[in-house]
N, CA, C and O atoms as a printed pandas DataFrame, in Angstrom:
     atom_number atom_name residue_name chain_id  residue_number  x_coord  y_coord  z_coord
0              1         N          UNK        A               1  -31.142  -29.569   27.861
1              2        CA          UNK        A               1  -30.685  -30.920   27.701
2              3         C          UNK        A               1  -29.664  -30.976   26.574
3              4         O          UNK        A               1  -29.817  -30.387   25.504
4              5         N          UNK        A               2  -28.353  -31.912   26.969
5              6        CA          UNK        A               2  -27.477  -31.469   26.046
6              7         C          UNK        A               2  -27.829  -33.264   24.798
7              8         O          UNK        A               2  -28.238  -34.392   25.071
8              9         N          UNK        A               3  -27.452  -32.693   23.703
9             10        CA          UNK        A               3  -27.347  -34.177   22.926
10            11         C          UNK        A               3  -26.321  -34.212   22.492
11            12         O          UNK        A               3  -25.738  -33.166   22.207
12            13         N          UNK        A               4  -25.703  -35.556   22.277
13            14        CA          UNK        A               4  -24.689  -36.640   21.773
14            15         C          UNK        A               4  -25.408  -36.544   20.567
15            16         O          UNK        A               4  -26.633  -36.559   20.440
16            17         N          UNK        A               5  -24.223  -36.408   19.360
17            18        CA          UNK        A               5  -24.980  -36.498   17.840
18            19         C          UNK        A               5  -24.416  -37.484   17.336
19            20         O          UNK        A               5  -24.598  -37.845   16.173
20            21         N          UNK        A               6  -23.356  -38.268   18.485
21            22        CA          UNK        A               6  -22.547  -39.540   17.751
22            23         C          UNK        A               6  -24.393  -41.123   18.076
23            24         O          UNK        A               6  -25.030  -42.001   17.494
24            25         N          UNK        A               7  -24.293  -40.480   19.220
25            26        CA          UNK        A               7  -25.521  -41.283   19.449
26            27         C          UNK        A               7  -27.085  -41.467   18.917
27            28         O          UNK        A               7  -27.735  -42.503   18.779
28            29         N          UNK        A               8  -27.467  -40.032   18.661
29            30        CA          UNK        A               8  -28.508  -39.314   17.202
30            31         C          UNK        A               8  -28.251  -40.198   16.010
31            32         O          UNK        A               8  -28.994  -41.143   15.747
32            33         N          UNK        A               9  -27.368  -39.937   15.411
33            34        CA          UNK        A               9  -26.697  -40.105   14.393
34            35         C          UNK        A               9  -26.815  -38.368   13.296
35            36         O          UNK        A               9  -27.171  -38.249   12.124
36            37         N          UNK        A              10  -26.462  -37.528   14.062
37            38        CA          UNK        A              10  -26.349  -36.872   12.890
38            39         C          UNK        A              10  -25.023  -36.700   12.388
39            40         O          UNK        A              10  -24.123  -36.271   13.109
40            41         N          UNK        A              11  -24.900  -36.926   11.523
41            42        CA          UNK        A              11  -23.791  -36.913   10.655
42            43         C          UNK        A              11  -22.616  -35.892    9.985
43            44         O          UNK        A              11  -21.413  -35.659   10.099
44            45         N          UNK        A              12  -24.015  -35.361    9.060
45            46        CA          UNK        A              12  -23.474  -34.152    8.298
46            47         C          UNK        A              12  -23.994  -32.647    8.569
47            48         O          UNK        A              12  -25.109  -32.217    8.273
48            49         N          UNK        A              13  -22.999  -31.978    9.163
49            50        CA          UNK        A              13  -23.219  -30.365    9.876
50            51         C          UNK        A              13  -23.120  -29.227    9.230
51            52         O          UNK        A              13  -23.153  -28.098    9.719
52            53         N          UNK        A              14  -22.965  -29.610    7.826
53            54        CA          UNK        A              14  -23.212  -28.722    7.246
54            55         C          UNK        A              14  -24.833  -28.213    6.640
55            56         O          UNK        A              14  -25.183  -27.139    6.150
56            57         N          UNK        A              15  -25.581  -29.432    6.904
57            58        CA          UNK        A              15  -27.189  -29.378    6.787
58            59         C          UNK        A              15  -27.611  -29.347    8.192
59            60         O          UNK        A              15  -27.004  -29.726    9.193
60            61         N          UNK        A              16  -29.165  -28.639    8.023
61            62        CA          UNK        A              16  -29.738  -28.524    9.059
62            63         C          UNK        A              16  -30.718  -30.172    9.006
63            64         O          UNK        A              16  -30.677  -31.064    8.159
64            65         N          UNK        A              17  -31.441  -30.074   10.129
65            66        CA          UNK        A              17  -31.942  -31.014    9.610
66            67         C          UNK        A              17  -33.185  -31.162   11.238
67            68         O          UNK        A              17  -32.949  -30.971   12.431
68            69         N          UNK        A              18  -34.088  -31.454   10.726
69            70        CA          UNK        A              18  -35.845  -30.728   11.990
70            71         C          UNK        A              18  -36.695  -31.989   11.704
71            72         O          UNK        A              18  -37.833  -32.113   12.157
72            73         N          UNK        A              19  -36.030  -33.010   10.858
73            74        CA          UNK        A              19  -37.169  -33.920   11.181
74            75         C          UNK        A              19  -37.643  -34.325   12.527
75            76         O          UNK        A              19  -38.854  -34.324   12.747
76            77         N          UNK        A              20  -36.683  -34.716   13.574
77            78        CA          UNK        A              20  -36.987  -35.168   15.150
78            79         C          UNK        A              20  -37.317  -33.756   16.000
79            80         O          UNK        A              20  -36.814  -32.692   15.638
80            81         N          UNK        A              21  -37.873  -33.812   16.728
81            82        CA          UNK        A              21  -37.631  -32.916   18.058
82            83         C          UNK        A              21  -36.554  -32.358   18.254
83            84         O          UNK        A              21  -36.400  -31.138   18.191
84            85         N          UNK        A              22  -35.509  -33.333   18.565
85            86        CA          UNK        A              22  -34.285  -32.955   19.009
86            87         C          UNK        A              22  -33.510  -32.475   18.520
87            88         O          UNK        A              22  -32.730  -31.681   19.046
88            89         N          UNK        A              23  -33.514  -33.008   16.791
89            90        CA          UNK        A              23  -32.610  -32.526   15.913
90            91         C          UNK        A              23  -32.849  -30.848   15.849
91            92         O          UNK        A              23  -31.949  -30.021   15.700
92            93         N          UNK        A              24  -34.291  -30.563   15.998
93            94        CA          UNK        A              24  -34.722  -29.071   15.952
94            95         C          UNK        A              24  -34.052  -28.243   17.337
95            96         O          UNK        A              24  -33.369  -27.219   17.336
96            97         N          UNK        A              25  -34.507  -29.072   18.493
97            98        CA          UNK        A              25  -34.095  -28.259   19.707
98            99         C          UNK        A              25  -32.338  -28.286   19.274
99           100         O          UNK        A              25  -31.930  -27.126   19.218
100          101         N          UNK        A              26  -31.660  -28.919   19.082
101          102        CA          UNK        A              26  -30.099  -28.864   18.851
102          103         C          UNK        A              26  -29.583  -27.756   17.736
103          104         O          UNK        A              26  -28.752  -26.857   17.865
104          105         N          UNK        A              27  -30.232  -28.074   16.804
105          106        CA          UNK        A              27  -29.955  -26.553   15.877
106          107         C          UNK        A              27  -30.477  -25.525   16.380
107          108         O          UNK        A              27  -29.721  -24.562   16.247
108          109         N          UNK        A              28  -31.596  -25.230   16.993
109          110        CA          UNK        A              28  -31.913  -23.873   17.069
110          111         C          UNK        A              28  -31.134  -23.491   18.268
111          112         O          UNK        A              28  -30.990  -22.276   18.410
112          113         N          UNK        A              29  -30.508  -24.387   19.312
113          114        CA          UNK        A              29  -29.877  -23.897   20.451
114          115         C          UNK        A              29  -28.411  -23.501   19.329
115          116         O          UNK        A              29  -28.139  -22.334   19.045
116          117         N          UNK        A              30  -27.788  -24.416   18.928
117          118        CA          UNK        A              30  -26.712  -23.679   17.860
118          119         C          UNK        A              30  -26.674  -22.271   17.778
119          120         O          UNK        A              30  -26.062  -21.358   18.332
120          121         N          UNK        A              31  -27.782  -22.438   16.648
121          122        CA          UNK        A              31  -27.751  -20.689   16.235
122          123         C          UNK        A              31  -28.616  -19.704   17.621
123          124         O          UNK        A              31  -28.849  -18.496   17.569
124          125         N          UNK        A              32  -28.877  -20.406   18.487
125          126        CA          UNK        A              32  -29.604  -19.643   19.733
126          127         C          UNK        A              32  -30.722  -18.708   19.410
127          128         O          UNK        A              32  -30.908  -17.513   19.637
128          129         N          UNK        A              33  -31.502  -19.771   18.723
129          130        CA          UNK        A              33  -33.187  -18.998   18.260
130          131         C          UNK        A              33  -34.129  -19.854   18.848
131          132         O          UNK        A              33  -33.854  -20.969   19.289
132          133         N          UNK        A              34  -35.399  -19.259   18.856
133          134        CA          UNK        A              34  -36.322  -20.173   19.240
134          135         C          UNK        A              34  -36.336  -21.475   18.120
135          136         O          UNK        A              34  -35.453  -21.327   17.275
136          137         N          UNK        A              35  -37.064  -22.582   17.960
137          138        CA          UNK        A              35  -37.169  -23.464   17.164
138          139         C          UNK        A              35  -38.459  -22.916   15.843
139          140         O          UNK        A              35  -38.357  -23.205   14.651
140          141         N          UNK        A              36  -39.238  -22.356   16.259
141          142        CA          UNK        A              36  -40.094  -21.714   15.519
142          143         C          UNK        A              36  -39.718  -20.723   14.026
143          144         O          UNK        A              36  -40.294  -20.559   12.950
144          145         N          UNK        A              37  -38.407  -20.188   14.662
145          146        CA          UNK        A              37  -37.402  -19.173   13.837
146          147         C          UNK        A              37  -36.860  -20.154   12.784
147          148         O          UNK        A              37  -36.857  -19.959   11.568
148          149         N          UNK        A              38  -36.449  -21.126   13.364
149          150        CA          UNK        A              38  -35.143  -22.015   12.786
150          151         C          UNK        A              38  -35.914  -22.131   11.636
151          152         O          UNK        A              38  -35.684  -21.698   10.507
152          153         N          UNK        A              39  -37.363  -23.113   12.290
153          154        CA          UNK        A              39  -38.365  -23.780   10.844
154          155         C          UNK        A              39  -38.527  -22.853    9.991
155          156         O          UNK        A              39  -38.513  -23.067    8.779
156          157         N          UNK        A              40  -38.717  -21.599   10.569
157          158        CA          UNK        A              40  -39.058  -20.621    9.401
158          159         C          UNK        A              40  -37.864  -20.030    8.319
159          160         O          UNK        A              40  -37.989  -19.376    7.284
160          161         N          UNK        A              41  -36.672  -20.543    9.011
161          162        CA          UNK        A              41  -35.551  -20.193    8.350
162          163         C          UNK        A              41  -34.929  -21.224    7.184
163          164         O          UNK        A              41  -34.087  -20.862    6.362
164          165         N          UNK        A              42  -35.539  -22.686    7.265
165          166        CA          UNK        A              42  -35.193  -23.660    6.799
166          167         C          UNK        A              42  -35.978  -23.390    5.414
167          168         O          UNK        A              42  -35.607  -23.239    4.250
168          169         N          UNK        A              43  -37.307  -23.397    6.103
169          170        CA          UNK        A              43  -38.697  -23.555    4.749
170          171         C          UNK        A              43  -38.470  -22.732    3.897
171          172         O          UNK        A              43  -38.891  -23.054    2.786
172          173         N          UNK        A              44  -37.753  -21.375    3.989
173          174        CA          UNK        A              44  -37.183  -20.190    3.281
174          175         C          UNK        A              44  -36.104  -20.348    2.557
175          176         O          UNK        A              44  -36.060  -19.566    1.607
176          177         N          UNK        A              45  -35.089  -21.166    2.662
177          178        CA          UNK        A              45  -33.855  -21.162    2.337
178          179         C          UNK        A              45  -33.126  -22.268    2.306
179          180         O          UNK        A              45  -31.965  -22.329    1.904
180          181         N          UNK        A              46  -33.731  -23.103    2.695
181          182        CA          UNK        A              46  -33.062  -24.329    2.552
182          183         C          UNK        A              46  -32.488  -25.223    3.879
183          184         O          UNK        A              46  -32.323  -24.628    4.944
184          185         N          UNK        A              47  -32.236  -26.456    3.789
185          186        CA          UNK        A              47  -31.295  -27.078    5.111
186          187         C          UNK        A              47  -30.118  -26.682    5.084
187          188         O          UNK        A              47  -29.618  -27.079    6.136
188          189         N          UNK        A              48  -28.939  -25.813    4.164
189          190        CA          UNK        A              48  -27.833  -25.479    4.615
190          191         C          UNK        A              48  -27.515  -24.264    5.634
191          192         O          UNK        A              48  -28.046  -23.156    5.708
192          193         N          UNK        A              49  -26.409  -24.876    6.441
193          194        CA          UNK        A              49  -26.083  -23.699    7.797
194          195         C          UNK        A              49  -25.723  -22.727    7.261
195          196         O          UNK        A              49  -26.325  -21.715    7.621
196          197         N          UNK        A              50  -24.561  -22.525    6.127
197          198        CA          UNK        A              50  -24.690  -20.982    5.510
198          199         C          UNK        A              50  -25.427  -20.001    5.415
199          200         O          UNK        A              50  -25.306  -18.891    5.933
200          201         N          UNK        A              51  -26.745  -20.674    4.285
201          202        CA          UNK        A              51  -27.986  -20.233    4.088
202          203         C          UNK        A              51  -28.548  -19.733    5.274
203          204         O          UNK        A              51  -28.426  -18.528    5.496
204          205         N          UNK        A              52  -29.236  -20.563    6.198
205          206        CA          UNK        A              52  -29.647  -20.149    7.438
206          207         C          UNK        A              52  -29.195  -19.362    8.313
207          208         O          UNK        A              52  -30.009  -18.706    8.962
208          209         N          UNK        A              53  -27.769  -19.214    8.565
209          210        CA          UNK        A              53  -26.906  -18.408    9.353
210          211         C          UNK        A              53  -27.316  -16.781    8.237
211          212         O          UNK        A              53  -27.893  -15.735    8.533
212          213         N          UNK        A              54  -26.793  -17.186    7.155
213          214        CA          UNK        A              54  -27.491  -15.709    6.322
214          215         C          UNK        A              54  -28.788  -14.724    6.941
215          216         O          UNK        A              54  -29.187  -13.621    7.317
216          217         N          UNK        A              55  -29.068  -16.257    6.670
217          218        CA          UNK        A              55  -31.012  -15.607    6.689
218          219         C          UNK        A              55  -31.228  -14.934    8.148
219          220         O          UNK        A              55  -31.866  -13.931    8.466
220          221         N          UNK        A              56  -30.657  -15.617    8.727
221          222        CA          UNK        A              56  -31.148  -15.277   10.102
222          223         C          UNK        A              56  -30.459  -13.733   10.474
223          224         O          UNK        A              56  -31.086  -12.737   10.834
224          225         N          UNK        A              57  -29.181  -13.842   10.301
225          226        CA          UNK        A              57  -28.467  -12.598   10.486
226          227         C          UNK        A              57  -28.995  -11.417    9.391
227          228         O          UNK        A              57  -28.780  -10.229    9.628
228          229         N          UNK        A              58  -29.604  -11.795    8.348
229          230        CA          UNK        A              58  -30.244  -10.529    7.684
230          231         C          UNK        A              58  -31.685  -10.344    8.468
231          232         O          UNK        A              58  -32.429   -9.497    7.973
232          233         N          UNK        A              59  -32.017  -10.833    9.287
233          234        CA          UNK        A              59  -33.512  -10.555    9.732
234          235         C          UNK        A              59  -33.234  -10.214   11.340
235          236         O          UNK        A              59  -34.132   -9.997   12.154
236          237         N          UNK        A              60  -31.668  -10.211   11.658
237          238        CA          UNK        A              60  -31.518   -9.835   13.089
238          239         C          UNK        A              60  -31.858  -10.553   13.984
239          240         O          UNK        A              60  -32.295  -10.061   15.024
240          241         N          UNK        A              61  -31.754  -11.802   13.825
241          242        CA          UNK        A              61  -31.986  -13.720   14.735
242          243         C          UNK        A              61  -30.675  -13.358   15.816
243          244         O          UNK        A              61  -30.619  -13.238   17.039
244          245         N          UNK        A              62  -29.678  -13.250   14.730
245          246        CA          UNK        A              62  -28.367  -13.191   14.790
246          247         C          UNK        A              62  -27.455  -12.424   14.560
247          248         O          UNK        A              62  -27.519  -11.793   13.505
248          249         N          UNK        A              63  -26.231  -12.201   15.512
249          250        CA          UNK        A              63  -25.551  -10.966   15.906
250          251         C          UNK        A              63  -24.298  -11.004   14.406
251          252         O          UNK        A              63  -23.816  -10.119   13.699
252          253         N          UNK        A              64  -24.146  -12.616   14.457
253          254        CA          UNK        A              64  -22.765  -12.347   13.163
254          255         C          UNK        A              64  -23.146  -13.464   12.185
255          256         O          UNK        A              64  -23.940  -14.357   12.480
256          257         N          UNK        A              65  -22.559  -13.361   11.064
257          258        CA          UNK        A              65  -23.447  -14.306    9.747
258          259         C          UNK        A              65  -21.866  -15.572    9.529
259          260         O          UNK        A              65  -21.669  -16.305    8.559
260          261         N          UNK        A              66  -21.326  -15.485   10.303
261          262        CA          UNK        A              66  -20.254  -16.157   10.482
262          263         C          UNK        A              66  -19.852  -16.778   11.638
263          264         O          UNK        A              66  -20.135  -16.231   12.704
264          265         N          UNK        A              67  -19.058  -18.141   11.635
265          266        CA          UNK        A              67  -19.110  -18.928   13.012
266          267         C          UNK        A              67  -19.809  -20.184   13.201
267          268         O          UNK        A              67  -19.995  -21.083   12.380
268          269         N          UNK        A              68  -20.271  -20.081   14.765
269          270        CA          UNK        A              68  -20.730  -21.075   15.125
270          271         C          UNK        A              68  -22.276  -20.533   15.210
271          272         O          UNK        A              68  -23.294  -21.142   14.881
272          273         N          UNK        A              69  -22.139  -19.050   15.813
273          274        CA          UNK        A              69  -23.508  -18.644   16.071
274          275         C          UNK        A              69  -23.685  -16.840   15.937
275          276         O          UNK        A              69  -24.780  -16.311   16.124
């Protein structure tokens, strides 16, 4: 299911952000992890996509630590 973030309201993309359902299913399809990963990537490091894109690509989530995904 695709989401509209004008309609969400998410705003700012440089934070992650897992309070809703959706907001979780939408980031973790981003970085293309399960949602389980994402949370565990957040609680570790913070809501920024840098951070997380880091984290994930040092633990092998993810193929490049740069981008979109």
């Amino acid at each position: 299911m695709s989401f509209d973030l004008k309609k969400h309201g998410v705003k700012d993309l440089t934070k992650v952000t897992i309070n809703y359902y959706w907001q979780l299913e939408y980031w973790a399809d981003k970085f293309g992890v399960i949602p389980e990963i994402l949370q565990d990537a957040v609680g570790y490091v913070g809501p920024l996509v840098k951070d997380i894109r880091e984290w994930l690509y040092k633990r092998g989530h993810i193929k490049i630590a740069t981008g979109n995904k």
